[in-house]
Coordinates of C-alpha atoms and ligand atoms in Angstrom, one line a residue:
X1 CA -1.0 -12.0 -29.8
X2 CA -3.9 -9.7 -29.3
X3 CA -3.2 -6.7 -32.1
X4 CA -5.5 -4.4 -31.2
X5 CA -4.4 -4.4 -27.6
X6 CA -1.1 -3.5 -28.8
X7 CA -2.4 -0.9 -30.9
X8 CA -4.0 0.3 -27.6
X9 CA -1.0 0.9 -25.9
X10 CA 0.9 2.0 -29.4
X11 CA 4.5 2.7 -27.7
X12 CA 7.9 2.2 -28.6
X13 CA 9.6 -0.5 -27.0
X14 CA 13.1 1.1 -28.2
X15 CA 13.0 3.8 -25.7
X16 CA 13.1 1.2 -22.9
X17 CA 17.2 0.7 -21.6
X18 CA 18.5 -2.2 -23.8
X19 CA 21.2 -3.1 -21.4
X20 CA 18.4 -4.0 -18.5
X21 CA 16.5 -5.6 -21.4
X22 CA 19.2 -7.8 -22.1
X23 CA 18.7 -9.0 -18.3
X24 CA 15.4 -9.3 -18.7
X25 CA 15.7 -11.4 -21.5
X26 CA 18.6 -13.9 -19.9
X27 CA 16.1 -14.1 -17.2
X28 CA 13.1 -15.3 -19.4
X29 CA 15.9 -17.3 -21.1
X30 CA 16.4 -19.3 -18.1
X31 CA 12.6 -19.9 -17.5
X32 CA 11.5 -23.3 -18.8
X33 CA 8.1 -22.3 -18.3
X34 CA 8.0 -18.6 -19.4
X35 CA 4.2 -17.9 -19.7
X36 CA 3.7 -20.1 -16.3
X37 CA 5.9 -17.9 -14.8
X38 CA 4.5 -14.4 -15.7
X39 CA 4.6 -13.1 -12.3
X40 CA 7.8 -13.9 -11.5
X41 CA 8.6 -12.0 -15.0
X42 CA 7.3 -9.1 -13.9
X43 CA 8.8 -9.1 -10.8
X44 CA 12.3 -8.8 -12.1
X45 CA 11.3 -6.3 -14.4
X46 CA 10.0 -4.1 -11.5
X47 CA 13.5 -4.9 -9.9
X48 CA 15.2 -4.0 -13.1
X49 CA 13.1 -1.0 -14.1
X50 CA 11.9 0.3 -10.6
X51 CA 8.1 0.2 -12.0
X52 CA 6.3 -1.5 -15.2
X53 CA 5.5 1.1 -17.5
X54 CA 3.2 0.0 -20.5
X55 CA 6.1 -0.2 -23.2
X56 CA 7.8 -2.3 -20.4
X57 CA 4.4 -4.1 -19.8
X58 CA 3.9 -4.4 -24.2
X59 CA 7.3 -6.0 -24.4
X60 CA 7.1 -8.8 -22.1
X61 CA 3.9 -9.6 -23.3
X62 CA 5.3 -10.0 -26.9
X63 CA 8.0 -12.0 -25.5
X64 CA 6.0 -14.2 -23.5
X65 CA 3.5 -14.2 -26.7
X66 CA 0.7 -13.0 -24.6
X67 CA -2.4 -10.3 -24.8
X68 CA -1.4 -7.3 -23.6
X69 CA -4.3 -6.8 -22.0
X70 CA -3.8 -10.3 -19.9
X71 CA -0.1 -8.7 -18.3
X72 CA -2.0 -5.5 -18.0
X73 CA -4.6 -7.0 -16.2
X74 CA -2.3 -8.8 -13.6
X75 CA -0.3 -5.8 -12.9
X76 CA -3.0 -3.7 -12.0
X77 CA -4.3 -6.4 -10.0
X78 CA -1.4 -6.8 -7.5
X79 CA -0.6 -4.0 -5.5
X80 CA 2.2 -4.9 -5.3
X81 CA 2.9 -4.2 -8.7
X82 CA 3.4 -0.3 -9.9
X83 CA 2.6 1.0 -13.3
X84 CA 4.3 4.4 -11.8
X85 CA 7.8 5.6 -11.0
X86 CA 8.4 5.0 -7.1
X87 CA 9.9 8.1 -5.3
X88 CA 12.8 7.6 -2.4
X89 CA 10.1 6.4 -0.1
X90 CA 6.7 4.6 -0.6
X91 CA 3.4 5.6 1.8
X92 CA 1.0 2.8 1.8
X93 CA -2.5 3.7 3.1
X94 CA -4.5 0.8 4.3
X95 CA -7.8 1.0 3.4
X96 CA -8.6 -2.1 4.3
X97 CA -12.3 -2.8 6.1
X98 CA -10.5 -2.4 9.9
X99 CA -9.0 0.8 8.9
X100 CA -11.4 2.4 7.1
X101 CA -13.8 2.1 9.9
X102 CA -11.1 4.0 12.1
X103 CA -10.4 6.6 9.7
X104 CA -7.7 5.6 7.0
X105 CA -9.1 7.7 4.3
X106 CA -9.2 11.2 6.5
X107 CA -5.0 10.0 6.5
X108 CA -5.1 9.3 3.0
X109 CA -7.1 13.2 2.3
X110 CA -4.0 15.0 4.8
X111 CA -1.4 13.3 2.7
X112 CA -2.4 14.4 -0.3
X113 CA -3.0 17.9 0.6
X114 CA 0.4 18.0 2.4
X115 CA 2.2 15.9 -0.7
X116 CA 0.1 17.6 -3.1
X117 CA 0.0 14.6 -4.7
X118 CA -3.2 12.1 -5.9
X119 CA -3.1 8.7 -4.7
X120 CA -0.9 6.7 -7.2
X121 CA 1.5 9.3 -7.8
X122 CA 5.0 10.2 -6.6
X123 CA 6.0 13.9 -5.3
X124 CA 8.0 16.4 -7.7
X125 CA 10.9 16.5 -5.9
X126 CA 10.7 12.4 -6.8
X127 CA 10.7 11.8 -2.4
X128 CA 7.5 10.0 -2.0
X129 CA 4.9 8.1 -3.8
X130 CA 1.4 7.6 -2.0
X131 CA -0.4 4.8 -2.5
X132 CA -3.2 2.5 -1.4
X133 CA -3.3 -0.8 0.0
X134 CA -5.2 -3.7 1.5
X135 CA -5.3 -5.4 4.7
X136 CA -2.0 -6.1 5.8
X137 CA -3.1 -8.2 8.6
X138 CA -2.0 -6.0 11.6
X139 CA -6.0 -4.8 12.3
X140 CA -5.2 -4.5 15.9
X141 CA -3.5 -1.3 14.4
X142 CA -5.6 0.1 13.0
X143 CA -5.6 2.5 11.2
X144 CA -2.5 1.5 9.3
X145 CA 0.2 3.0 7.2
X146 CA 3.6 1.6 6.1
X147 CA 5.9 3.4 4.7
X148 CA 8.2 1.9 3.0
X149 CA 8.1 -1.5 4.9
X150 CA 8.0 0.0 8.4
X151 CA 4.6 -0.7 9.8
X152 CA 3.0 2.5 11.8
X153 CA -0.3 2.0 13.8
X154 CA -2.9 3.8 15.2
X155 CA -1.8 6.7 13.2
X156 CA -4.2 9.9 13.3
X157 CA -4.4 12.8 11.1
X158 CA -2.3 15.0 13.8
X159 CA 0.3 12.4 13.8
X160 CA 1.0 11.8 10.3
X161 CA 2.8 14.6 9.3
X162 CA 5.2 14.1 11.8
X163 CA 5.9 10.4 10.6
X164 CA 6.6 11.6 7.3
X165 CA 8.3 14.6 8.8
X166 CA 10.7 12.1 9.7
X167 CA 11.9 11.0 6.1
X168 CA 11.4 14.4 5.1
X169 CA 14.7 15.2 7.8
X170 CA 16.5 12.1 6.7
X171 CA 16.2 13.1 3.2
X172 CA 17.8 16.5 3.7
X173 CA 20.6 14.5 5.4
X174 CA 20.8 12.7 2.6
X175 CA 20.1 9.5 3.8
Ligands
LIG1 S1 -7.6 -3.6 7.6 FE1 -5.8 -2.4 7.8 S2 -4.4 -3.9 8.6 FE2 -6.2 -5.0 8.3

């Protein structure tokens, strides 16, 4: 165990909910391989928790008896992975070689001015988190922007805000 990572992120694993640790553990528990299988570790503990904060990361790297720095390092590698709280719906911007030629990051700009919201983050009222990702393999698209797992293509910067306009509508529905 790598101390002064630990000391790095200094947090309190007590705060984190003991009754989704408990699942967490039985889940490590069943694992014959537990380091082996750190990915699939943090996978249920993204299902569990909704996102990996750092106590969350800190305490499965002392279970698995890792550096913290080795979990932190493959969590921020995967995109997949989020070290924030997700809001109600997830935009991905592609910014993958394909879409950036065609624009993606003028997308990514009007989304953050209309979310008010960096890249990485979730909106206040907890609706949205905007985030960035690679090449989803639907170049023909481009550019690309999922949201949630709904693929949208050829999206421009006048279009966009009626996409999200969309789960905007259905969220006042409360859908
Ligand atoms: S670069 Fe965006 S889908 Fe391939």
């Amino acid at each position: 165990m790598n101390n002064a990572q630990d000391r790095k992120i200094n947090l309190d694993t007590k705060q984190l909910d003991q009754t989704l640790i408990n699942e967490l553990d039985t889940y490590i528990a069943s694992l014959d391989d537990k380091v082996g299988n750190l990915i699939h570790v943090l996978h249920k503990g993204q299902s569990l928790f909704g996102y990996l904060p750092e106590n969350l990361q800190l305490y499965i790297a002392r279970t698995l008896d890792l550096p913290a720095a080795k979990v932190n390092g493959v969590v921020s590698f995967y995109s997949y992975f989020t070290q924030e709280p997700r809001g109600k719906h997830t935009i991905s911007v592609c910014m993958g070689t394909a879409c950036f030629v065609k624009g993606s990051d003028k997308i990514r700009n009007k989304l953050k001015a209309d979310l008010k919201i960096e890249t990485g983050k979730m909106t206040d009222d907890g609706q949205f988190s905007l985030i960035d990702i690679r090449c989803v393999g639907a170049c023909g698209l481009a550019p690309v922007v999922l949201v949630d797992d709904k693929v949208y293509g050829h999206v421009t910067v006048d279009n966009i805000g009626e996409i999200i306009n969309k789960y905007r509508e259905e969220n006042h529905d409360g859908n």
